Every structure is written in C-alpha cells, then in structure tokens.
Amino acid sequence: MNAPIANQGRNPFDDPVDRILAEIALSTQLPPSLHRKAVDRYEAVRKYLEADEAFNGDIEHFYPQGSMAIDGTISTRGTDDEYDIDIVAQLGGRFRSMDPLSILKELERALKDYPVRKVVRQTRCVTLFYSDNMHLDVTPSLRAYGTADRESYITHAKGPFAGADDQFVDMNAYGFAEWYRANTPLEPRLARAFRDRWFAMDAALAKAAEIDEVPEQCDFVVKNTATLALQLLKRYRNICYANYDGRIPLSVMLSYYAGVSARPNMSLSDMLVRVANWIKGDIDEANRRGQLLHVANPVTPDDVFTDRWPASFAQQEEFSRHLERLVVGVETAKRGDVTPDKLTDWLRAQFGDRVVTMAVDRMANMVGQSVQDAAHGYSRKGGLILPVAAATGLAVAPSVVRASPHTFFGERI
Amino acid sequence: MGALSMKQQRARMKALWPGFAERRIDFEQKSVRWVGHCRPQLMPYTLDVRYQLGGFPEVRVLKPELIRLPGNAEGSLPHVYPPAVDPTLCLFDPAENQWVSSMFIAETTLPWAYDWIVCYEMWLMTGRWTGGGRHGPARRMGVIS
C-alpha cells in the first residue's frame, strides 16, 4: 500500500489571484514583531497579577484565546494597525465564591496602575490599552469542574453596580482552539512561504531568527490556508461593517466555519469562496426554516457563538448578501473577467484602501524586480512563475521557460 | 553566429509554445505570423507575433483592447511603438543589441511579451511601471506589414 500523501498545502504566492489575497492578508495580520511583543506582554501581565496579594496563588492558568490562540489575529475593526489580544485568566481559590462584578472589579483594581495608556473594565474583561495601539483583554474565568479540560465560566456584568443581568457564561476557548488546530493542520509549504515572505520584508526579523527555525516552531506564521482565508474573511467583515454601530458577526463564529470547512491542499481563493459559501448556505437554510443562525462551540454546546449576533433575520440576510458579493468578486477575478484596474478598485472597496494599496505595491515591486533580474519563468501556457515558486524547483522543470534579461524601450503614447 | 532560419524559428516556437499557431507563412518573403492565447497573470490575452527574416520580431496585443491611463507619469501607455491606434510592444533596447537574429523568438520575444503584460497589469493596478527600461525616440523597427 502506498504511503498517504502528506498535506503540504499550496504556496499562495504561486497563483496571481491568490498572491494578491495573500499580500492583503499579510497587510492585515499581526506583524511578527508585534506578535512577540504580545506574548511578552501577556506574560508580564501574569507576573504583575501574581505579585498582587489578592491574585497570588489563585491564577490557575493564563492563556491566549480567540485569534491569538489560532494564529488568526488581524487588525481591529475600523483600523489598519491596531490589534486586540485576548487572554483568559483562569482563577481559583477565593474567586470561586465571588460574583461576576466583584471579580471584574478586583481585576480592575489589581491592574489600575499597570503602566499602559488606559485600563478599562468592560462587561466581560479588563482591557489594557498600550500606547502603540495594542489592546490586551484579560477575561477572568472560573473552571467548570467535572467538564472537559479548561471548560469555564466567564464573568458578565455591566457594572458599576450589581444587576439582574450579571451572570457567569459558559466558555471553552481552550477546547475550541484545540478543535480548530486539529481541523486545520500545518501545511508546511504555505507556512514556509509566509515565513520567507516576512523575512524578505523584515531583514532584522530574518537575522534574529534561528537558522533552523521551522514553520512548526515559527509561532507568528499562519500555518494553513483555512486560517489565511479566515483572516481575509474577518477583514472583509470589518470593512463591510465599518460604519455600523451594532453587533457584527463574531470572529469566533467565522473561525468555527473556517475550521469546519477546511480541506487539505486548497488554493487560498478556493478556500475563501468555500468558507463564505458554507456560512451563506447555513444562513440561507436557517432563513428557510424561519430560524436565526445558531452556531455553538463544537466541544461545548452551551458555549454559543451566535448569542449576540444575529439578533434578527435582517442581520443574517445582510451578511449573506455580503458573502455572496465576496464570492462573485473572487470568482470573477479567478476567471480573469475583470481588468486589473477595476480589480484593484474592487479589492479596495472590499478589504480597505490602505491595505490593498500596500499589497498591490508590494506585488508590483516583486513582479517588476523579477522581470528586471530575469529571475522568473513561464509555464508552457504562458503563466508567470515567480522566484518564490522557483525555490520549490518549478523553475528548473523542463516545462518552464526561463525569461532572459532585456530592457523595455519605446515611447510613451 | 548566423541568423536562425525560418524553419528553426518555427520549430522552436511550436515546441515551446503549443498555444501559438502559425497563421501566415510567406516562404518567398521569409516571414511568418503566429497568433496565440496566454494568461501570464490576471487576464487572458491574444497575441500576434510577426517576424520577417532580417528584421525584428513585432508583437501586438489583439485582445483585449489595451487600457490607457491618461496623465500617468509613464504616459498613457508605456513602452510601445506608435501608432497609438495600433501599438506594438517595445520589448528590448535596440541600442543594446539585446535581440539579434541568431536568437530564438520563442526564447526571447515571447517571454519578453509576457513580461510586458505582467508589468502592464501591475502598472494598471498601481500606476507604476516596475519592470524597468527606458523611453526613447520612436524608431520603427524593420517589421513586416
């Protein structure tokens, strides 16, 4: 019997449409320098809390949740360079007998002099606002004993006074992250391509990296196509709802769909279309049944991801229309049915002016430099093969025609 | 090294670029025309390549119609030879002898035409021509009509 073929994944920089989408994702995701800063920061916050008499010995776990736990962090909604990092502080001891608001207030007190720009108690967490626009949400939780690993209750209390709505809410961010990682395994070819792309853009980062640093250990790198598609989808949602005040489709719900629809060795554009269609299909089915979309944590059914959105049929129908527009646009680009100038306009409208400008500028520089250096080649059908792909050996294949150096001349007409 | 024969050029073209078909061969004039489809990057194109022994190869984009960007620093359409209504791509610097008749069109002119297309598409997306080159006075090269 033949050995199973490993899921290597695809290099998104091999295909022109995927290359643009990958560059857009690169422009929105948490840069490696900030990733390391985020890790340092939440470790520092833990030490600071442990030094507080009220918390000393009662912090059972302190771990990243949400996008940080699945390498899916992108810039915060309404911004191009602000990032939210979510941390769970699992508490024990005397906190187990306290009400939600008291726990949140105790956390706020312990962090009030923390050296950041601002400390704000929210409904479910305490947020630290750093001067470089990073926000660290510390969510207190209590372990739900007798349940799966780290299944917990998180605090929910508006304050400043105790209210009837104050409650503990089921949560299993840890279990969800484990589930997500199991559904979206490492795709080495993709992870390596992204690591190399970051290194190409950041010489200091490349120099600081261990020579033998492999993608599995390179914690800042997106490790599979589904997560890359998820980042694009989150960015698209952020732009769609940029001027909207109400609640929007939750990132964790989108993460669930990326995990459940993930399939090995898909192209980035195909994966983006697949996850968007999957969500749209579920919304349309819910509409047909006269129900609101219901999505729960696959490992903890009481942890409902749609508890705050959608609140109405209109909300879910609106998101379905947004998803349809995304699918049509990506498929049109894949067919080559849109001129490059119009494609840029469309991308700007869907993913934001600044990040798309950065993405296409980088792509133009990469393509132009390859042409000037004659470092690229063409397939027998005339498809461009850039040096990033050449590194995998494609350029030396007999089916690839290498371009020779030349100088464009002629007039401007 | 001497000029390659029409037979050599045609054979190499056929071997490397199966998507390009010979449309007109004039044995008396020693000229040939190829038309083919390609998609170097984002959009599909139909290219017309003409060559007459002793002259320079000439490439036109038959489809789609090339887009102009009036007011762009590189001109409304960079690195072409006039006339504006029927431009041909200018793919090498004649002063540098970058193309001589001992070279295969299939290994030079056609990949260079693809280079022009990918740079043109990036130019449409960014307004910048990143493929290098220089603009000079128009000097129609020896091509077949």
XYZ file of C-alpha atoms in Angstrom:
558
model
C 0.000 0.000 0.000
C 1.293 3.455 -0.851
C 2.037 5.829 1.992
C -0.573 8.589 2.350
C 0.386 11.848 0.688
C 1.128 14.452 3.323
C -0.897 17.641 3.296
C 1.756 20.059 2.135
C -0.670 22.849 1.333
C -0.235 25.292 -1.508
C 2.041 28.256 -1.817
C -0.406 31.163 -2.230
C 2.278 33.214 -3.974
C 2.250 30.786 -6.932
C -1.106 31.932 -8.293
C -1.778 35.564 -9.274
C -5.171 35.977 -7.576
C -4.017 34.047 -4.504
C -0.870 36.177 -4.472
C -2.924 39.375 -4.184
C -5.131 37.872 -1.476
C -2.082 36.608 0.422
C -0.472 40.045 0.254
C -3.714 41.575 1.580
C -3.743 39.079 4.432
C -0.108 39.902 5.095
C -1.036 43.601 5.317
C -3.740 42.979 7.916
C -2.248 40.266 10.128
C -0.338 40.876 13.343
C 3.291 41.522 12.301
C 5.896 39.158 13.799
C 7.494 41.945 15.854
C 4.133 42.719 17.482
C 3.364 39.029 17.907
C 6.456 38.625 20.038
C 5.598 41.830 21.874
C 2.093 40.486 22.587
C 3.497 37.271 24.029
C 5.943 39.245 26.199
C 3.129 41.493 27.335
C 0.721 38.855 28.473
C 3.494 37.068 30.315
C 4.351 40.371 32.012
C 0.703 40.922 32.963
C 0.554 37.479 34.504
C 3.651 38.171 36.617
C 2.215 41.531 37.652
C -1.057 39.933 38.742
C 0.713 37.149 40.576
C 2.582 39.776 42.576
C -0.770 41.197 43.712
C -1.764 39.822 47.102
C -5.363 39.130 46.014
C -4.288 37.069 42.997
C -1.149 35.434 44.305
C -1.565 31.671 44.109
C -5.081 31.896 42.649
C -4.201 32.113 38.949
C -4.587 28.556 37.683
C -3.979 29.255 34.007
C -3.193 32.288 31.899
C -3.521 31.584 28.197
C -4.339 33.250 24.877
C -7.800 32.740 23.467
C -9.515 33.705 20.248
C -7.461 34.684 17.231
C -4.166 34.744 19.150
C -4.630 31.067 20.008
C -5.161 30.064 16.375
C -2.702 32.443 14.631
C -5.610 34.351 13.114
C -5.090 37.848 14.536
C -5.734 40.779 12.214
C -6.062 44.497 12.800
C -9.041 45.627 14.845
C -12.232 46.658 13.101
C -12.048 50.246 11.873
C -8.241 50.311 11.947
C -5.286 49.162 9.890
C -2.725 48.955 12.671
C -4.452 48.286 15.989
C -4.660 44.787 17.407
C -6.779 43.129 20.108
C -5.126 40.331 22.034
C -7.378 38.152 24.211
C -6.120 36.413 27.328
C -8.018 34.181 29.741
C -7.080 34.340 33.414
C -8.464 31.156 34.967
C -8.878 31.912 38.641
C -9.368 29.662 41.622
C -9.355 29.922 45.384
C -11.422 32.713 46.872
C -12.558 33.930 43.423
C -14.806 30.863 43.150
C -17.118 32.302 45.770
C -17.289 35.795 44.274
C -19.980 37.221 41.966
C -19.130 38.297 38.379
C -18.934 42.037 39.042
C -16.754 41.597 42.132
C -14.278 39.520 40.155
C -14.136 42.082 37.360
C -13.689 44.927 39.859
C -10.949 43.045 41.682
C -9.120 42.527 38.394
C -9.579 46.199 37.527
C -8.172 47.226 40.915
C -5.147 44.979 40.551
C -4.353 46.367 37.097
C -5.296 50.027 37.595
C -1.678 51.178 37.953
C -0.348 48.925 35.225
C 1.988 51.007 33.016
C -0.248 51.419 29.980
C -2.154 54.328 28.461
C -5.512 53.296 29.886
C -7.153 50.485 31.886
C -10.879 49.925 31.293
C -13.251 47.450 32.898
C -15.622 46.049 30.260
C -18.647 43.749 30.556
C -16.581 40.569 30.360
C -12.950 41.614 30.700
C -10.491 44.309 31.679
C -8.746 45.933 28.740
C -5.207 47.310 28.813
C -4.647 49.980 26.166
C -0.986 50.246 25.160
C 0.418 53.422 23.629
C 1.248 51.591 20.381
C -2.457 50.751 19.910
C -2.323 47.168 21.060
C -5.223 46.219 23.353
C -4.946 43.323 25.760
C -8.255 41.932 27.020
C -7.874 39.944 30.235
C -11.001 37.829 30.736
C -11.383 36.240 34.191
C -12.816 32.742 34.261
C -13.650 30.018 36.756
C -13.084 26.392 35.899
C -16.269 24.346 35.435
C -15.308 21.252 37.400
C -16.334 17.861 36.081
C -16.259 19.045 32.452
C -13.751 18.945 29.616
C -10.301 20.452 30.104
C -10.462 24.178 30.861
C -14.191 24.471 30.198
C -15.052 27.513 32.273
C -17.489 30.205 33.204
C -16.587 33.766 32.333
C -17.893 36.854 34.081
C -20.612 39.018 32.551
C -21.518 42.206 34.414
C -22.022 45.731 33.113
C -21.496 47.474 36.446
C -20.837 49.743 38.095
C -23.461 48.164 40.370
C -24.595 44.553 40.519
C -27.555 43.938 38.225
C -30.091 41.268 37.381
C -28.263 40.517 34.120
C -24.986 39.724 35.855
C -24.088 36.117 35.214
C -21.445 33.521 34.546
C -21.375 32.439 30.896
C -20.216 29.068 29.570
C -16.955 29.274 27.709
C -14.411 26.831 26.374
C -11.984 28.903 24.331
C -9.184 26.450 25.080
C -11.162 23.466 23.816
C -12.243 25.398 20.746
C -8.652 26.332 19.902
C -7.665 22.665 20.236
C -10.554 21.681 17.960
C -9.610 24.368 15.437
C -5.971 23.292 15.346
C -6.975 19.654 14.851
C -9.168 20.673 11.899
C -6.569 22.938 10.321
C -3.237 21.095 10.499
C 0.072 22.572 9.498
C 0.566 22.972 5.752
C 4.367 23.222 5.531
C 4.527 24.667 2.025
C 2.215 27.534 2.927
C 3.838 28.197 6.306
C 7.305 28.226 4.775
C 6.212 30.606 2.016
C 4.746 33.023 4.568
C 7.759 32.825 6.854
C 10.051 33.563 3.900
C 7.825 36.431 2.788
C 8.022 38.017 6.240
C 11.776 37.513 6.293
C 12.048 39.144 2.852
C 10.196 42.176 4.181
C 11.974 42.388 7.515
C 15.724 41.836 7.385
C 16.058 42.251 11.163
C 13.472 39.548 11.717
C 15.278 37.183 9.367
C 18.597 37.877 11.071
C 17.139 37.295 14.509
C 15.535 34.017 13.503
C 17.207 30.768 14.254
C 18.762 29.359 11.111
C 16.909 26.100 11.524
C 13.652 27.693 12.621
C 10.998 25.530 11.062
C 7.437 26.690 10.402
C 6.050 24.485 13.177
C 8.063 26.466 15.709
C 7.720 29.821 13.976
C 4.802 30.916 16.113
C 3.959 34.125 14.264
C 3.360 32.406 10.952
C -0.052 31.446 9.639
C 0.132 27.696 9.253
C -2.635 26.768 6.846
C -4.822 28.051 4.043
C -8.032 27.934 6.105
C -6.605 30.399 8.642
C -5.409 32.676 5.867
C -8.908 32.611 4.369
C -10.301 33.308 7.837
C -8.129 36.411 8.156
C -9.389 37.674 4.801
C -12.979 36.965 5.786
C -12.587 38.820 9.079
C -11.023 41.760 7.292
C -13.844 41.745 4.738
C -16.410 41.712 7.567
C -14.610 44.622 9.266
C -14.819 46.705 6.098
C -18.451 45.726 5.371
C -19.455 46.877 8.854
C -17.004 49.772 9.188
C -19.789 52.337 9.591
C -22.152 50.123 11.538
C -22.695 50.687 15.247
C -24.440 47.457 16.231
C -23.104 43.964 16.755
C -21.492 42.216 13.828
C -20.805 38.542 13.010
C -18.415 37.335 15.699
C -14.850 36.352 14.838
C -15.196 33.108 16.787
C -18.192 32.159 14.637
C -16.157 32.818 11.483
C -13.309 30.758 12.992
C -15.707 27.877 13.533
C -16.686 27.979 9.855
C -13.037 28.116 8.743
C -12.347 25.058 10.895
C -15.361 23.082 9.784
C -14.894 23.819 6.069
C -11.102 23.383 5.981
C -9.921 20.955 3.350
C -6.318 19.995 2.595
C -4.349 21.428 -0.306
C -6.897 24.007 -1.437
C -5.890 27.243 -3.098
C -6.432 30.363 -0.997
C -9.102 31.806 -3.282
C -10.945 28.477 -3.415
C -10.818 28.212 0.367
C -12.133 31.756 0.783
C -15.012 31.004 -1.571
C -15.663 27.688 0.209
C -15.903 29.132 3.706
C -18.013 32.086 2.526
C -20.396 29.748 0.694
C -20.554 27.462 3.737
C -21.684 30.294 6.012
C -24.066 31.619 3.391
C -25.544 28.141 2.988
C -26.178 27.842 6.724
C -27.754 31.298 6.889
C -29.967 30.592 3.886
C -31.024 27.278 5.416
C -31.835 28.992 8.741
C -33.920 31.539 6.827
C -35.838 28.799 5.047
C -36.658 27.266 8.416
C -37.610 30.634 9.873
C -34.765 30.480 12.389
C -31.842 32.585 13.367
C -28.432 31.109 12.724
C -27.236 29.019 15.658
C -23.557 28.143 15.995
C -22.073 26.646 19.152
C -18.624 25.646 20.260
C -18.189 22.139 18.793
C -16.656 20.880 22.051
C -19.019 22.732 24.444
C -22.554 23.111 23.071
C -23.537 25.548 25.833
C -20.845 27.945 24.595
C -22.982 29.604 21.904
C -21.104 31.712 19.350
C -24.259 33.344 17.998
C -25.673 34.510 21.327
C -25.213 38.179 20.438
C -25.366 38.064 16.626
C -27.593 37.639 14.642
C -30.319 39.343 16.607
C -32.698 39.473 13.623
C -33.393 37.927 10.232
C -32.403 41.208 8.617
C -28.939 40.971 10.175
C -28.242 37.476 8.936
C -29.696 38.203 5.489
C -27.465 41.238 5.210
C -24.371 39.159 5.990
C -25.478 36.532 3.476
C -25.614 39.228 0.790
C -22.142 40.446 1.759
C -20.801 36.904 1.451
C -22.424 36.448 -1.935
C -20.803 39.656 -3.177
C -17.422 38.418 -1.989
C -17.826 35.066 -3.723
C -18.909 36.646 -7.015
C -15.978 39.069 -6.928
C -13.350 36.418 -6.186
C -14.723 34.062 -8.824
C -14.769 36.852 -11.410
C -11.106 37.600 -10.652
C -10.212 33.913 -10.905
C -11.799 33.705 -14.342
C -9.847 36.759 -15.473
C -13.073 38.561 -16.321
C -12.088 41.857 -14.722
C -9.398 44.277 -15.827
C -6.551 44.846 -13.326
C -7.514 48.481 -12.662
C -11.126 47.505 -11.921
C -9.935 44.575 -9.821
C -7.881 46.965 -7.676
C -10.902 49.222 -7.208
C -12.991 46.227 -6.164
C -10.353 44.945 -3.750
C -10.046 48.403 -2.173
C -13.789 48.510 -1.600
C -13.833 45.033 -0.008
C -10.619 44.996 2.030
C -9.770 48.651 2.583
C -7.856 51.234 0.617
C -4.626 51.275 2.594
C -4.012 47.547 2.929
C -4.841 46.889 -0.726
C -2.550 49.704 -1.868
C 0.242 48.224 0.255
C -0.492 44.745 -1.085
C -0.510 45.646 -4.778
C 2.531 47.887 -4.357
C 4.492 45.003 -2.850
C 3.256 42.690 -5.569
C 4.237 45.177 -8.300
C 7.699 45.514 -6.772
C 8.103 41.749 -6.552
C 6.963 41.152 -10.141
C 8.942 44.098 -11.522
C 12.136 43.083 -9.755
C 11.803 39.531 -11.031
C 11.406 40.835 -14.577
C 14.418 43.119 -14.218
C 16.521 40.324 -12.746
C 15.158 37.734 -15.182
C 14.659 35.569 -12.119
C 11.297 34.196 -13.163
C 9.900 31.887 -15.799
C 6.731 30.990 -17.679
C 4.791 27.792 -17.935
C 4.029 26.396 -21.402
C 0.644 28.081 -21.160
C 2.384 31.389 -20.510
C 1.695 31.583 -16.764
C 4.140 33.620 -14.691
C 6.254 31.632 -12.232
C 7.990 33.851 -9.704
C 11.228 33.027 -7.857
C 9.278 32.185 -4.679
C 7.845 29.315 -6.651
C 11.178 28.696 -8.333
C 12.602 27.885 -4.912
C 10.443 24.791 -4.861
C 12.114 23.587 -8.037
C 9.457 24.579 -10.579
C 11.739 26.896 -12.496
C 14.178 24.159 -13.383
C 11.442 21.848 -14.638
C 11.651 21.297 -18.388
C 8.129 22.667 -18.771
C 9.225 26.116 -17.596
C 10.729 28.653 -19.988
C 13.133 30.998 -18.261
C 12.996 34.612 -19.384
C 16.282 36.255 -20.321
C 17.311 39.803 -19.372
C 16.027 42.626 -21.567
C 15.250 46.321 -21.361
C 11.849 47.737 -22.206
C 12.148 50.610 -24.613
C 9.831 52.550 -26.905
C 7.601 55.549 -26.426
C 5.035 56.851 -24.070
C 1.935 57.203 -26.205
C 26.660 33.170 -35.000
C 24.456 33.376 -38.087
C 20.753 34.095 -38.348
C 18.424 31.260 -37.494
C 16.350 30.018 -40.390
C 12.584 30.378 -40.530
C 12.357 26.617 -40.149
C 14.373 26.754 -36.917
C 12.296 29.618 -35.540
C 9.027 27.879 -36.385
C 10.137 24.555 -34.909
C 11.244 26.162 -31.643
C 8.039 28.135 -31.384
C 5.991 25.002 -31.889
C 7.999 23.086 -29.311
C 7.862 25.705 -26.568
C 4.509 27.384 -27.051
C 1.834 24.934 -28.205
C -0.821 27.612 -27.662
C 0.560 29.644 -30.574
C -0.463 28.704 -34.100
C 1.100 29.766 -37.361
C -1.366 31.929 -39.209
C 0.605 33.045 -42.239
C 3.845 31.807 -43.685
C 5.322 33.559 -46.688
C 8.187 31.439 -47.961
C 9.084 33.980 -50.603
C 9.229 36.900 -48.181
C 10.598 34.631 -45.441
C 8.048 35.880 -42.987
C 5.767 34.233 -40.501
C 2.931 35.238 -38.213
C 1.862 33.436 -35.060
C -1.314 34.070 -33.063
C -1.846 32.577 -29.649
C -3.652 32.819 -26.339
C -1.992 33.225 -22.986
C -2.697 34.277 -19.432
C 0.598 35.381 -17.920
C -1.006 36.770 -14.800
C -4.529 38.066 -14.238
C -6.290 38.283 -17.596
C -6.278 36.253 -20.802
C -4.719 37.851 -23.889
C -4.482 37.105 -27.594
C -1.087 37.992 -29.044
C 0.057 38.458 -32.593
C 3.763 37.841 -33.291
C 5.218 38.697 -36.690
C 8.691 38.147 -37.986
C 10.491 38.629 -41.245
C 13.963 37.236 -41.603
C 16.454 40.087 -41.399
C 14.119 42.273 -39.406
C 12.928 42.389 -35.806
C 10.038 40.453 -34.332
C 6.940 42.505 -33.681
C 4.272 41.807 -31.046
C 0.761 43.208 -30.814
C -1.984 42.580 -28.312
C -5.081 41.689 -30.330
C -7.366 41.160 -27.315
C -8.368 42.719 -25.033
C -8.001 46.340 -26.064
C -5.145 47.868 -24.088
C -6.241 50.306 -21.403
C -4.765 53.797 -21.318
C -4.076 55.802 -18.183
C -4.119 59.435 -19.336
C -1.880 61.670 -17.248
C 0.234 58.823 -15.909
C 3.944 59.604 -15.419
C 4.819 56.728 -17.752
C 2.477 58.046 -20.439
C -0.978 56.799 -21.218
C 0.559 53.519 -22.442
C 4.247 52.868 -21.720
C 6.933 51.057 -23.689
C 5.222 50.739 -27.061
C 5.778 51.887 -30.593
C 3.184 54.051 -32.280
C 0.752 54.438 -33.877
C -1.411 54.844 -30.819
C -4.333 53.102 -32.504
C -2.238 50.020 -33.270
C 0.704 49.932 -30.885
C 3.388 47.277 -30.935
C 5.205 46.312 -27.777
C 8.745 47.549 -27.373
C 10.464 44.703 -25.613
C 14.174 45.437 -25.920
C 16.589 48.281 -26.327
C 17.824 48.280 -29.942
C 20.925 50.246 -28.921
C 21.983 47.376 -26.676
C 21.693 44.666 -29.353
C 19.504 42.686 -26.966
C 17.883 40.867 -29.832
C 19.761 39.521 -32.836
C 18.578 37.092 -35.465
C 20.623 34.261 -34.016
C 18.202 34.202 -31.084
C 15.044 32.168 -30.898
C 11.875 34.267 -30.822
C 10.318 31.563 -28.671
C 13.018 32.016 -26.021
C 13.238 35.801 -26.104
C 10.468 37.772 -27.760
C 7.542 35.780 -26.440
C 8.690 35.614 -22.774
C 9.505 39.322 -23.069
C 5.974 39.970 -24.330
C 4.673 38.113 -21.273
C 6.959 40.292 -19.163
C 5.401 43.347 -20.776
C 1.905 42.070 -19.952
C 2.629 41.341 -16.276
C 4.269 44.772 -15.885
C 1.365 46.399 -17.738
C -1.115 44.753 -15.358
C 0.870 45.914 -12.333
C 1.025 49.383 -13.881
C -2.772 49.376 -14.213
C -3.070 48.359 -10.556
C -0.539 50.767 -9.095
C 0.180 53.444 -11.705
C 3.865 52.428 -11.543
C 5.887 50.599 -14.185
C 8.169 48.423 -12.091
C 9.746 46.360 -14.856
C 12.485 48.890 -15.635
C 13.502 50.040 -19.107
C 13.851 53.421 -20.707
C 11.829 55.522 -23.059
C 13.455 56.831 -26.224
C 12.528 58.404 -29.532
C 10.328 56.326 -31.756
C 12.280 54.358 -34.297
C 10.142 51.927 -36.185
C 11.992 48.675 -36.455
C 12.128 46.642 -39.624
C 8.974 44.601 -39.498
C 6.599 43.174 -41.990
C 3.423 44.992 -42.748
